[in-house]
mmCIF file of C-alpha atoms in Angstrom:
data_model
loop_
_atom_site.group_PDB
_atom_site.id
_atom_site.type_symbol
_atom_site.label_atom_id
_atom_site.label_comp_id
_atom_site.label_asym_id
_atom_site.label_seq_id
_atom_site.Cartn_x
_atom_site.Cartn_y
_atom_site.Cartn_z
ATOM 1 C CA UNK A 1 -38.548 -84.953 -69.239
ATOM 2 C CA UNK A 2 -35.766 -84.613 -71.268
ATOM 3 C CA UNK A 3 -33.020 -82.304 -72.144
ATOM 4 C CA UNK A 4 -34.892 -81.061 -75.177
ATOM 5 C CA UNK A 5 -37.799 -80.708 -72.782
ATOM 6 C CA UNK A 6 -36.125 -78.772 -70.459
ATOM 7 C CA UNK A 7 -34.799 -76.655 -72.740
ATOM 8 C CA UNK A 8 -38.143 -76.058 -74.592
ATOM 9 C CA UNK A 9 -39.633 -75.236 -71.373
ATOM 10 C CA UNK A 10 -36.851 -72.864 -70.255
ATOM 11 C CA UNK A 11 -37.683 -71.022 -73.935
ATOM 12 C CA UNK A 12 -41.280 -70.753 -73.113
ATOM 13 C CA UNK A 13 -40.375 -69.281 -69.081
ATOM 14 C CA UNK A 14 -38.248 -66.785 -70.832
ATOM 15 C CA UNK A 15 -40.138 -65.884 -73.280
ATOM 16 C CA UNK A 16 -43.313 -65.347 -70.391
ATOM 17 C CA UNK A 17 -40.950 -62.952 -68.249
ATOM 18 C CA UNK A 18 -40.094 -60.620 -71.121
ATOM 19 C CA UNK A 19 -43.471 -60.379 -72.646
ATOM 20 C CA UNK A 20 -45.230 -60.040 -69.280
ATOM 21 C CA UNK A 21 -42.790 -56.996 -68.172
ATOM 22 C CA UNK A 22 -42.287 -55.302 -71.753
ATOM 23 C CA UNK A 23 -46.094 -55.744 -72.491
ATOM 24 C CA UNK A 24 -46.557 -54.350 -68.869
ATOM 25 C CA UNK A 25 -44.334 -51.497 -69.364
ATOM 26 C CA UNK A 26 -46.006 -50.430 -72.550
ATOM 27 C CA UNK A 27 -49.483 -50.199 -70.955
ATOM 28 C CA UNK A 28 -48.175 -48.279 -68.353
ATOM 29 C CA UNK A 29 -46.825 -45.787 -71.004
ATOM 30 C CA UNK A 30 -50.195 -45.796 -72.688
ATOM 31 C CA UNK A 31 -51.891 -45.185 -69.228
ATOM 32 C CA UNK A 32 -49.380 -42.339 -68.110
ATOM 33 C CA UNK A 33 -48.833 -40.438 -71.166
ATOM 34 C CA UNK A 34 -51.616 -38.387 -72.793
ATOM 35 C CA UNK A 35 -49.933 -37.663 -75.861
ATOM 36 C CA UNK A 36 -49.434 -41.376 -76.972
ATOM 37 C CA UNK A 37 -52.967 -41.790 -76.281
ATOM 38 C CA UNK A 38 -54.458 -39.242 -78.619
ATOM 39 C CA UNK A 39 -52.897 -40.581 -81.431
ATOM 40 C CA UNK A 40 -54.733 -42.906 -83.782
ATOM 41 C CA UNK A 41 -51.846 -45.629 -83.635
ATOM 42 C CA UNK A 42 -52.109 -45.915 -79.945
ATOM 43 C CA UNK A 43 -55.293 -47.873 -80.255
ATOM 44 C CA UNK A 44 -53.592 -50.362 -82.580
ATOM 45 C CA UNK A 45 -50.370 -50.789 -80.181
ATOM 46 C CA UNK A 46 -53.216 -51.201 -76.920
ATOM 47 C CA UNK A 47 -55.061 -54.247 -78.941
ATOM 48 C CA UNK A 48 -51.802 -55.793 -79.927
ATOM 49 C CA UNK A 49 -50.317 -55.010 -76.184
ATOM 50 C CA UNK A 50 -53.491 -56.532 -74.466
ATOM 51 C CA UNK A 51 -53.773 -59.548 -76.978
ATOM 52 C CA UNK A 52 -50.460 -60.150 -76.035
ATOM 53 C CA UNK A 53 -50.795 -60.198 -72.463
ATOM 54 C CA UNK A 54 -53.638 -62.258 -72.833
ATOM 55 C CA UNK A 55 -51.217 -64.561 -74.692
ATOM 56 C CA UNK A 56 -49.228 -64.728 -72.239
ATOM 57 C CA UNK A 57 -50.776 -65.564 -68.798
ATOM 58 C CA UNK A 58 -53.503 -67.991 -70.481
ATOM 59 C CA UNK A 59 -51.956 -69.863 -73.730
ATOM 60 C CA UNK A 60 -48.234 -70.150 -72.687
ATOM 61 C CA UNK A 61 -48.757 -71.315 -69.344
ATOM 62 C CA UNK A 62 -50.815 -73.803 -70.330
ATOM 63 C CA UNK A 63 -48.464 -74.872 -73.187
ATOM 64 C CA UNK A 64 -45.667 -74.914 -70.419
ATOM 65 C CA UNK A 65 -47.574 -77.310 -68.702
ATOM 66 C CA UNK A 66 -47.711 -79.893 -71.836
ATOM 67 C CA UNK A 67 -44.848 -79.459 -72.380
ATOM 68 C CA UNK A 68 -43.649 -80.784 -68.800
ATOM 69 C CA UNK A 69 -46.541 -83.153 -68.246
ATOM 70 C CA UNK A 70 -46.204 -84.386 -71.809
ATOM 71 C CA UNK A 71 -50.272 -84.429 -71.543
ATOM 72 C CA UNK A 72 -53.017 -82.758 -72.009
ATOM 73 C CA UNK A 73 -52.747 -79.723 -69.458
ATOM 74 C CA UNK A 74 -56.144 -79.065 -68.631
ATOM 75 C CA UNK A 75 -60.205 -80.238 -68.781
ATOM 76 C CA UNK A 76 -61.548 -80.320 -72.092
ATOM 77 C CA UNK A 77 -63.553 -77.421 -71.513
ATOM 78 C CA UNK A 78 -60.687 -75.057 -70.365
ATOM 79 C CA UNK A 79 -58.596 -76.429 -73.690
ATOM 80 C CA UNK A 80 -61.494 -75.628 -75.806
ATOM 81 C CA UNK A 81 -61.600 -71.878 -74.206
ATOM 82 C CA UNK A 82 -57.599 -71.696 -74.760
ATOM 83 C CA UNK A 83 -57.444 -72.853 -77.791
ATOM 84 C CA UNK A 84 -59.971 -70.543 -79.046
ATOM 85 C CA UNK A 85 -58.411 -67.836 -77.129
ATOM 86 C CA UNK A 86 -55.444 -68.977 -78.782
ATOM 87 C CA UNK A 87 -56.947 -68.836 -82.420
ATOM 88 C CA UNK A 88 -57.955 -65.422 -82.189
ATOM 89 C CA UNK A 89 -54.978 -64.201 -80.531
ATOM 90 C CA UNK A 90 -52.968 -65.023 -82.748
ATOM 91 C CA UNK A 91 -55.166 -63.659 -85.533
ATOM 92 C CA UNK A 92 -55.669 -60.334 -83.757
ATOM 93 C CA UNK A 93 -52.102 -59.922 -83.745
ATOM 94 C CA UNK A 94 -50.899 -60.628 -86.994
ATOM 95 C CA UNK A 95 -53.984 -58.142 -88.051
ATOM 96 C CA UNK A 96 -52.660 -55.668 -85.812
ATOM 97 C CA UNK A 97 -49.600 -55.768 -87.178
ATOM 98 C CA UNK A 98 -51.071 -55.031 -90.613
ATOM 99 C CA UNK A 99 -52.924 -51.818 -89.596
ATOM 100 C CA UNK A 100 -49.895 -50.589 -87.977
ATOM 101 C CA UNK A 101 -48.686 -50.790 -91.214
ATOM 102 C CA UNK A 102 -51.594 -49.108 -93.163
ATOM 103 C CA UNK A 103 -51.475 -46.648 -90.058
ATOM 104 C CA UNK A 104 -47.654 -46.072 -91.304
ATOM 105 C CA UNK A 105 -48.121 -45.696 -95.090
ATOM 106 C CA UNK A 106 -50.788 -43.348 -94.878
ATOM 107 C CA UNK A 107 -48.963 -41.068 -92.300
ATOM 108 C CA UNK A 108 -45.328 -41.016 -95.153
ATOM 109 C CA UNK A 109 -47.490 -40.975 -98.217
ATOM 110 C CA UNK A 110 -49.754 -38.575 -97.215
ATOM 111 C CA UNK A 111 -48.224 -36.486 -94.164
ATOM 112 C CA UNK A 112 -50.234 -33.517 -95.151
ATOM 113 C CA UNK A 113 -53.932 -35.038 -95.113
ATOM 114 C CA UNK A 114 -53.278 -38.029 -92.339
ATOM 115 C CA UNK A 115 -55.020 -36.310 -89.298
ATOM 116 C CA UNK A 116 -57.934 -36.456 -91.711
ATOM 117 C CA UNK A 117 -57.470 -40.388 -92.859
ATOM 118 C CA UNK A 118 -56.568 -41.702 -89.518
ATOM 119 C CA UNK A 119 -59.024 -40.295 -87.038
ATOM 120 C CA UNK A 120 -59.479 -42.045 -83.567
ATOM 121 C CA UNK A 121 -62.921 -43.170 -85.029
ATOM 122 C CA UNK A 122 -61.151 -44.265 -88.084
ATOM 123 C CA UNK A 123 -58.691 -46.686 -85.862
ATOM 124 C CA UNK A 124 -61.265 -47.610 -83.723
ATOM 125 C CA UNK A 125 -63.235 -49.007 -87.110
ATOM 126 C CA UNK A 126 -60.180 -50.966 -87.982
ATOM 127 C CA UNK A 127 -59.657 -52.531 -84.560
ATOM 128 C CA UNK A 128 -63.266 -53.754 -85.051
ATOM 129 C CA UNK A 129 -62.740 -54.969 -87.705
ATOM 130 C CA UNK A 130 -59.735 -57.235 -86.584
ATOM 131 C CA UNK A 131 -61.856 -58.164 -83.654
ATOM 132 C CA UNK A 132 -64.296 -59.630 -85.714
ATOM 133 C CA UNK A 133 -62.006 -60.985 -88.725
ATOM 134 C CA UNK A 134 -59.922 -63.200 -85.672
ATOM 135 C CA UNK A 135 -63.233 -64.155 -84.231
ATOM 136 C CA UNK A 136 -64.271 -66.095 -87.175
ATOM 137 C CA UNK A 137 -62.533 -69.336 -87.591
ATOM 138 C CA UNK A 138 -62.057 -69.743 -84.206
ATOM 139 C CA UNK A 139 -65.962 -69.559 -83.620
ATOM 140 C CA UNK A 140 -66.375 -72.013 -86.676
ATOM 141 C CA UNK A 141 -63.692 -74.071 -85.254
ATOM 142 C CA UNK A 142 -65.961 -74.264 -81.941
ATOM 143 C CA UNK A 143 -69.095 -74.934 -83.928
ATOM 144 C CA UNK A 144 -67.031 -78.028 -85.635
ATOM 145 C CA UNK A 145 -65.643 -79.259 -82.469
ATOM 146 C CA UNK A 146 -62.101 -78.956 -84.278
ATOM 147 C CA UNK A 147 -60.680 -77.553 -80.962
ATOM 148 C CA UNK A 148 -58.453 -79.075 -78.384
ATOM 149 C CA UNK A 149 -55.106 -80.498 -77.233
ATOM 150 C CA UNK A 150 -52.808 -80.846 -79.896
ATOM 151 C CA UNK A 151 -49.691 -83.112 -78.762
ATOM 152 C CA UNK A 152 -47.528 -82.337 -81.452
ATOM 153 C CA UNK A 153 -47.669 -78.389 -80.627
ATOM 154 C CA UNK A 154 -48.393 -79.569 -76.459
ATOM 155 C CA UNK A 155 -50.833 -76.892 -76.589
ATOM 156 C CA UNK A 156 -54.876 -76.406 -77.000
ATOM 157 C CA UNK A 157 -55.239 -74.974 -80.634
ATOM 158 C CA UNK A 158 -56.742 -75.810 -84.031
ATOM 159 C CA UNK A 159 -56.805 -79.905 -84.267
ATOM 160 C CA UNK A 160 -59.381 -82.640 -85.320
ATOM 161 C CA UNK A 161 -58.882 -86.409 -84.482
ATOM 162 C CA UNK A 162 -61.608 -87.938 -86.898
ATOM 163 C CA UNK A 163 -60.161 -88.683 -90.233
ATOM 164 C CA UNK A 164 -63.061 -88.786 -91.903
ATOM 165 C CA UNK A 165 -62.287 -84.929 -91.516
ATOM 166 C CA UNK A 166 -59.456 -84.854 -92.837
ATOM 167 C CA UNK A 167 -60.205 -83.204 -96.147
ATOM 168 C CA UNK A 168 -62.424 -80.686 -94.678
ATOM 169 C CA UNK A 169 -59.974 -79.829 -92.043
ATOM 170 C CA UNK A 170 -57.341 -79.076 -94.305
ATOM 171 C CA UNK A 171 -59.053 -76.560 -96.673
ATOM 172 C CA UNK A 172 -60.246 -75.012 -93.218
ATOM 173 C CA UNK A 173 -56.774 -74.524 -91.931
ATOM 174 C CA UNK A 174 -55.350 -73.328 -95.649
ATOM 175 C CA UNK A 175 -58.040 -71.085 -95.860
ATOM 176 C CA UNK A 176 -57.511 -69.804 -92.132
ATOM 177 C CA UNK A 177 -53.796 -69.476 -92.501
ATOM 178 C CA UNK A 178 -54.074 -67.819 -96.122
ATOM 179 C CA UNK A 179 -56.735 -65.107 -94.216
ATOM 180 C CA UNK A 180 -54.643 -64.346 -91.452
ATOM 181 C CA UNK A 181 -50.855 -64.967 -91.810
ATOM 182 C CA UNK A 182 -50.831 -64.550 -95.769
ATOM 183 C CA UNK A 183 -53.271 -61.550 -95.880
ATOM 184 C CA UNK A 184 -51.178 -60.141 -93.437
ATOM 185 C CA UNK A 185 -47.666 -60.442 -94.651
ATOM 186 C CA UNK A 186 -48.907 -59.430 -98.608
ATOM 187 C CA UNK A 187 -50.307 -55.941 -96.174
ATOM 188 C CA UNK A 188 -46.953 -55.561 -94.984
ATOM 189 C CA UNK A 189 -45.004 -56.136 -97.774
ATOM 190 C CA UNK A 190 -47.150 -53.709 -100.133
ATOM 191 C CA UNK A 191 -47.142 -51.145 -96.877
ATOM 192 C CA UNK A 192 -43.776 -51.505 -95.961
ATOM 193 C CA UNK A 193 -42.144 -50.660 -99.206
ATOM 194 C CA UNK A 194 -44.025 -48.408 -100.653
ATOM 195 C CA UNK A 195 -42.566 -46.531 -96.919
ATOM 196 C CA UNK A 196 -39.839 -47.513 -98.072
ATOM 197 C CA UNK A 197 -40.110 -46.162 -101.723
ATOM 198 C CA UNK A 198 -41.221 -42.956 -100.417
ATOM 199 C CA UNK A 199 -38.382 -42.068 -97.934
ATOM 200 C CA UNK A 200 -35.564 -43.492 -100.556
ATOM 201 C CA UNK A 201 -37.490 -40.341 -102.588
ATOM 202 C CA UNK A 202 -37.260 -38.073 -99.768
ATOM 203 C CA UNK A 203 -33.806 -38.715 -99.252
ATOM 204 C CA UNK A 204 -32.606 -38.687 -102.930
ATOM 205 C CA UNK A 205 -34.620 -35.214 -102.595
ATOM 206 C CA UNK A 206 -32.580 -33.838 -99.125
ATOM 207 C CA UNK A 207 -28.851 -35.369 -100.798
ATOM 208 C CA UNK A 208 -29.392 -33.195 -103.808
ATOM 209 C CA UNK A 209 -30.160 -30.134 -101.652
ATOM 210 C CA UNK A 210 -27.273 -31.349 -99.445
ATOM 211 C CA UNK A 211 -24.448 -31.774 -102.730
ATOM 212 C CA UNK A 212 -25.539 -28.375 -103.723
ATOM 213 C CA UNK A 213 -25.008 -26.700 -100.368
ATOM 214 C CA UNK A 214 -21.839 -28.304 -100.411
ATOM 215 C CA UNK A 215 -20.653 -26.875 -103.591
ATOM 216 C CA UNK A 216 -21.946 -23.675 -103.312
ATOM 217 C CA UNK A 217 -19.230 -23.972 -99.830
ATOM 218 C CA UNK A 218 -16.180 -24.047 -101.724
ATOM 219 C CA UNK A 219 -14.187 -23.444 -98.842
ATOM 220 C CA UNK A 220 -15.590 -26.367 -96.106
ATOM 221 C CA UNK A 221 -13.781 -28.736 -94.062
ATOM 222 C CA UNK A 222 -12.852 -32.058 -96.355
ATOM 223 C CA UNK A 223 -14.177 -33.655 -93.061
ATOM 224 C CA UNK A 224 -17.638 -31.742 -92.672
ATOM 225 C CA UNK A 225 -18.117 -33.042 -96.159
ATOM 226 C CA UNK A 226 -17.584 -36.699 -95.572
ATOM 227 C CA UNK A 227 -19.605 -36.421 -92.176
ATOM 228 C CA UNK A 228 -22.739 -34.777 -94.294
ATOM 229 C CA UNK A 229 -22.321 -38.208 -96.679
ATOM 230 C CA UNK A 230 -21.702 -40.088 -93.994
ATOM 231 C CA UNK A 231 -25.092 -38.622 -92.359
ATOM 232 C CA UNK A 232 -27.076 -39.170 -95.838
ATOM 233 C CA UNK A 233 -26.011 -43.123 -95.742
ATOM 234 C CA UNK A 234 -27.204 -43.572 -92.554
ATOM 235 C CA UNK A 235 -30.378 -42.042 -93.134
ATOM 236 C CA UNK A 236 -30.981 -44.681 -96.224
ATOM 237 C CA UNK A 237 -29.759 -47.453 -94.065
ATOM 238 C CA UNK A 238 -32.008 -47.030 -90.859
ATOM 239 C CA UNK A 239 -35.079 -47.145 -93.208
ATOM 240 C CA UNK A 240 -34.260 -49.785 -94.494
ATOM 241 C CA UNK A 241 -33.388 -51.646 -90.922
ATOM 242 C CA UNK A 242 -36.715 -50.352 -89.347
ATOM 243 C CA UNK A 243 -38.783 -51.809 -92.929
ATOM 244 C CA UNK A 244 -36.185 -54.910 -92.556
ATOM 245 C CA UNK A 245 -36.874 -55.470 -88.968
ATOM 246 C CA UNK A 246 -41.401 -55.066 -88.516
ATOM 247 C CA UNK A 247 -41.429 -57.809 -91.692
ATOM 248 C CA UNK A 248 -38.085 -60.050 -90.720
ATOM 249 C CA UNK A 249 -39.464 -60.599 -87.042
ATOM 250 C CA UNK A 250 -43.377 -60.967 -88.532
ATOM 251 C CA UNK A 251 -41.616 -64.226 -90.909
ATOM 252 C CA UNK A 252 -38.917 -65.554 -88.126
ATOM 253 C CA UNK A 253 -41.989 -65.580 -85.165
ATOM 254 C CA UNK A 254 -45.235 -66.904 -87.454
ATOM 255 C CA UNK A 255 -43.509 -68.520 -90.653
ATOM 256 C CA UNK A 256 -42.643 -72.138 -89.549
ATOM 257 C CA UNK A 257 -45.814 -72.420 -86.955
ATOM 258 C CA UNK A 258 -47.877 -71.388 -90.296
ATOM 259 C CA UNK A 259 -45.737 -73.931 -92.650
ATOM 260 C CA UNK A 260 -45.816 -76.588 -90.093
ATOM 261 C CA UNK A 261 -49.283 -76.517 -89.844
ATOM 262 C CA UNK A 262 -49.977 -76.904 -93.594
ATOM 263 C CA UNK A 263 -46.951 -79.769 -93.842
ATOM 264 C CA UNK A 264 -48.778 -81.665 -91.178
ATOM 265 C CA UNK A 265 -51.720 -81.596 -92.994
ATOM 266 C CA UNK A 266 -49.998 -84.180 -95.595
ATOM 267 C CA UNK A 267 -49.604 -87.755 -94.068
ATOM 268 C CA UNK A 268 -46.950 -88.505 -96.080
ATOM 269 C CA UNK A 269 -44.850 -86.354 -94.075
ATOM 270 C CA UNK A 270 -43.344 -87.246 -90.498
ATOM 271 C CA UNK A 271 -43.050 -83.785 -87.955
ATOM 272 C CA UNK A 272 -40.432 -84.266 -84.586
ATOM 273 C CA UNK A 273 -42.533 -83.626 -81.760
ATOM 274 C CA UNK A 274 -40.196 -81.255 -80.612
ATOM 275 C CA UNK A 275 -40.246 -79.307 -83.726
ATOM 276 C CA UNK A 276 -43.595 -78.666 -83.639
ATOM 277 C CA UNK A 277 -43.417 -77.386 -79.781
ATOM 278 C CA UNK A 278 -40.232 -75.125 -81.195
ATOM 279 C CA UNK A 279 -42.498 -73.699 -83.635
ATOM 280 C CA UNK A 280 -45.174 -72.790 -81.396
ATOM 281 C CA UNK A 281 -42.242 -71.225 -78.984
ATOM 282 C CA UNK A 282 -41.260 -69.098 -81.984
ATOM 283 C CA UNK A 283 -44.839 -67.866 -82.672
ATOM 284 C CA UNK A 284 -45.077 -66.995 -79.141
ATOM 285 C CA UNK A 285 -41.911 -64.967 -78.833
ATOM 286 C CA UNK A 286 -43.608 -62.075 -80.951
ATOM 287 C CA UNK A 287 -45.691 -61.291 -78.124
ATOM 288 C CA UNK A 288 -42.336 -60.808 -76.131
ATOM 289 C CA UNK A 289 -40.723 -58.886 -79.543
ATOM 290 C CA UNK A 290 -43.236 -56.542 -80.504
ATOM 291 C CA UNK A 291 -43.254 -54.400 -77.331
ATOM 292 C CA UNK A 292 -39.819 -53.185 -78.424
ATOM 293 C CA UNK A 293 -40.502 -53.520 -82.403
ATOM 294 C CA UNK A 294 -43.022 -51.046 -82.193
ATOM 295 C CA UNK A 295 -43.388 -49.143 -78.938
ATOM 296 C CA UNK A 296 -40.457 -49.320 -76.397
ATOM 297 C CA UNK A 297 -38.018 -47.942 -78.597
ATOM 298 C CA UNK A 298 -39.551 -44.665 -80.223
ATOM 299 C CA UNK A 299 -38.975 -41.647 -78.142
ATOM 300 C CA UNK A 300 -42.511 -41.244 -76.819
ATOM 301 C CA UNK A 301 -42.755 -44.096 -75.157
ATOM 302 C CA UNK A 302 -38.649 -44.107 -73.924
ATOM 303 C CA UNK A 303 -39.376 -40.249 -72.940
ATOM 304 C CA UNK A 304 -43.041 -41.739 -71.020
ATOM 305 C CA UNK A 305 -40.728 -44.696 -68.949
ATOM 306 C CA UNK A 306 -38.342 -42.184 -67.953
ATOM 307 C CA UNK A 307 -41.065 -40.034 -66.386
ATOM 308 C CA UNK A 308 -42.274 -42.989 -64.660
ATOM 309 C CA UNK A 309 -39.468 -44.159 -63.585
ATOM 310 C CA UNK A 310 -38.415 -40.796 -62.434
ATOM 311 C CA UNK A 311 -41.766 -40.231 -60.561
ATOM 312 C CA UNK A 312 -41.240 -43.555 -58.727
ATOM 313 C CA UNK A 313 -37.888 -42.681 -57.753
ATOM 314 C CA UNK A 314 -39.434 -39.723 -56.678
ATOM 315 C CA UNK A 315 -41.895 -41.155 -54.186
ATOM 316 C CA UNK A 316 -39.474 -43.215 -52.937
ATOM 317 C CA UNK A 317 -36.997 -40.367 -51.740
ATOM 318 C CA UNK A 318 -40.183 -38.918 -50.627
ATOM 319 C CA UNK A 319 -40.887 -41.432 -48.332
ATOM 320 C CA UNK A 320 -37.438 -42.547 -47.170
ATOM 321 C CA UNK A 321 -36.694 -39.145 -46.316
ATOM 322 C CA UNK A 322 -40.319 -39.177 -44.379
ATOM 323 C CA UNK A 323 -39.122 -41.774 -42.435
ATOM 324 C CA UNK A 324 -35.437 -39.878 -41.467
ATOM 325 C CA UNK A 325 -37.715 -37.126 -40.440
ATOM 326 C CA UNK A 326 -40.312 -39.279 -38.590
ATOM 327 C CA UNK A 327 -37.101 -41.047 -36.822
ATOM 328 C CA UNK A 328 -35.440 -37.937 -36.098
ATOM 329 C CA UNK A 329 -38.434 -36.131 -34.503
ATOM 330 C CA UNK A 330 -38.904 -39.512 -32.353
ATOM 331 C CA UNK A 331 -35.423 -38.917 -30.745
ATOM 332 C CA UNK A 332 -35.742 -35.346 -29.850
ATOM 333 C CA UNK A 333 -39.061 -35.550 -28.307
ATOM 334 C CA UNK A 334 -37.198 -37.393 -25.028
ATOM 335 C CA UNK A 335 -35.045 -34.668 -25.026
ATOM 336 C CA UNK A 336 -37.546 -31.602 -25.603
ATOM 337 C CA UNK A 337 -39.816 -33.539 -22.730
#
């Protein structure tokens, strides 16, 4: 194994440790706190959360293991399994994603009427529906034996090794990628800024209200002014980083697995074998970046970890305490006796 190896395979053990504990972490939010969990978005962030877990301690071990044994890691049954584990995975979360978005645009343009929209039976319809949207190809992958150990990627996934398939193999993978990654990034593009649209409105609306308060207060503080502008830009400018962020992260993680995959389809073309493992790195570090894209850091969840967190220090100065008693009550007996 060599340096590139190595350092492909330290990627992938990194990437494993922070998706395990920040995929952990937001179950254990969803678990503990009730008000997460009667929200209609909460059933969207546990499929994405448990896909990625999934993910993680089936299809990246096992890519880990090509990667080092430069071979295929498992039986051919067990690649089949992960690679149609790995199919649908990775379709269930880019669909995720998009409902998270829909979930988004309904709740800015429609804040009035989106308890109504997005019921928990509403969610739960679109989940299915992912469920059984990412279940297709991969079951018509199975059915076409177009499953196994890909050595480019050193990972079971999509692949077919008679070229007499060729031709049909590519339109399969076009049309698979153009249902999953394309219909998924034209969702959040058409969500995402028409959020965007909409709170560019709202604050346009709140600056006017804010320039005539400040007129009608001939007498303020030059500096109170400048901080209330100062507040209005940075309103503008952390919608656009939040819109910026859920599709730059969706393009940098799934992008060039999804372009690689179609280039590789032309023969004409030569891919570096280490390249193509890279690529499969990057579409596995979304498992370890969504957790904080779209859970960890809203105030639910941050205020749900600190209760937990607080609850487990408080068991354990609970029992460490016990013990002081228990150790102090087992010297004065002696003495009382």
């Amino acid at each position: 194994m060599n340096s590139w190896d190595a350092g492909l395979a330290g990627l992938l053990v990194g990437t494993m440790g922070v998706s395990l504990l920040s995929n952990a972490l937001v179950l254990l939010c969803l678990l503990h706190s009730a008000d997460i969990r009667r929200q209609a978005p909460a059933l969207f962030t546990l499929n994405l959360t448990c896909g990625n877990l999934l993910c993680t301690v089936l299809n990246m071990p096992l890519t880990l293991a090509g990667v080092v044994a430069q071979r295929q890691p498992a039986g051919d049954r067990l690649c089949r399994l992960a690679a149609f584990l790995d199919t649908f995975l990775a379709t269930n979360s880019m669909l995720s994603m998009a409902a998270l978005s829909i979930d988004r645009w309904v709740a800015v343009v429609f804040p009035l009427s989106y308890r109504a929209k997005m019921r928990l039976r509403d969610a739960a319809l679109m989940v299915a529906y992912t469920w059984l949207h990412a279940l297709a190809f991969p079951a018509a992958a199975l059915a076409l034996s177009w499953l196994g150990f890909h050595q480019l990627y050193a990972s079971c996934t999509l692949c077919s090794r008679r070229p007499d398939e060729r031709l049909r193999f590519a339109v399969f993978t076009g049309a698979f990628h153009a249902l999953s990654f394309l219909l998924s990034f034209v969702v959040l593009c058409c969500t995402y800024l028409k959020v965007l649209k909409v709170a560019r409105f709202h604050c346009k609306r709140i600056d006017v209200i804010t320039m005539q308060t400040l007129v009608l207060l001939v007498d303020i503080h030059p500096s109170v002014r400048e901080r209330c502008l100062e507040e209005q830009r940075r309103r503008r400018q952390r919608a656009t980083k939040k819109i910026s962020t859920f599709i730059g992260t969706f393009l940098v993680c799934f992008a060039p697995y999804v372009i690689t995959r179609l280039v590789e389809l032309s023969s004409s073309v030569a891919i570096g074998s280490h390249w193509g493992v890279l690529s499969k790195c990057l579409a596995y570090s979304k498992a370890a970046s969504d957790p904080f894209v779209y859970s960890l850091l809203r105030y639910q969840y941050r205020k749900s970890c600190k209760e937990i967190l607080n609850r487990l220090l408080h068991r354990r100065s609970l029992h460490s305490s016990g013990l002081v008693g228990d150790s102090h009550s087992q010297n004065i007996l002696p003495v009382s006796e």
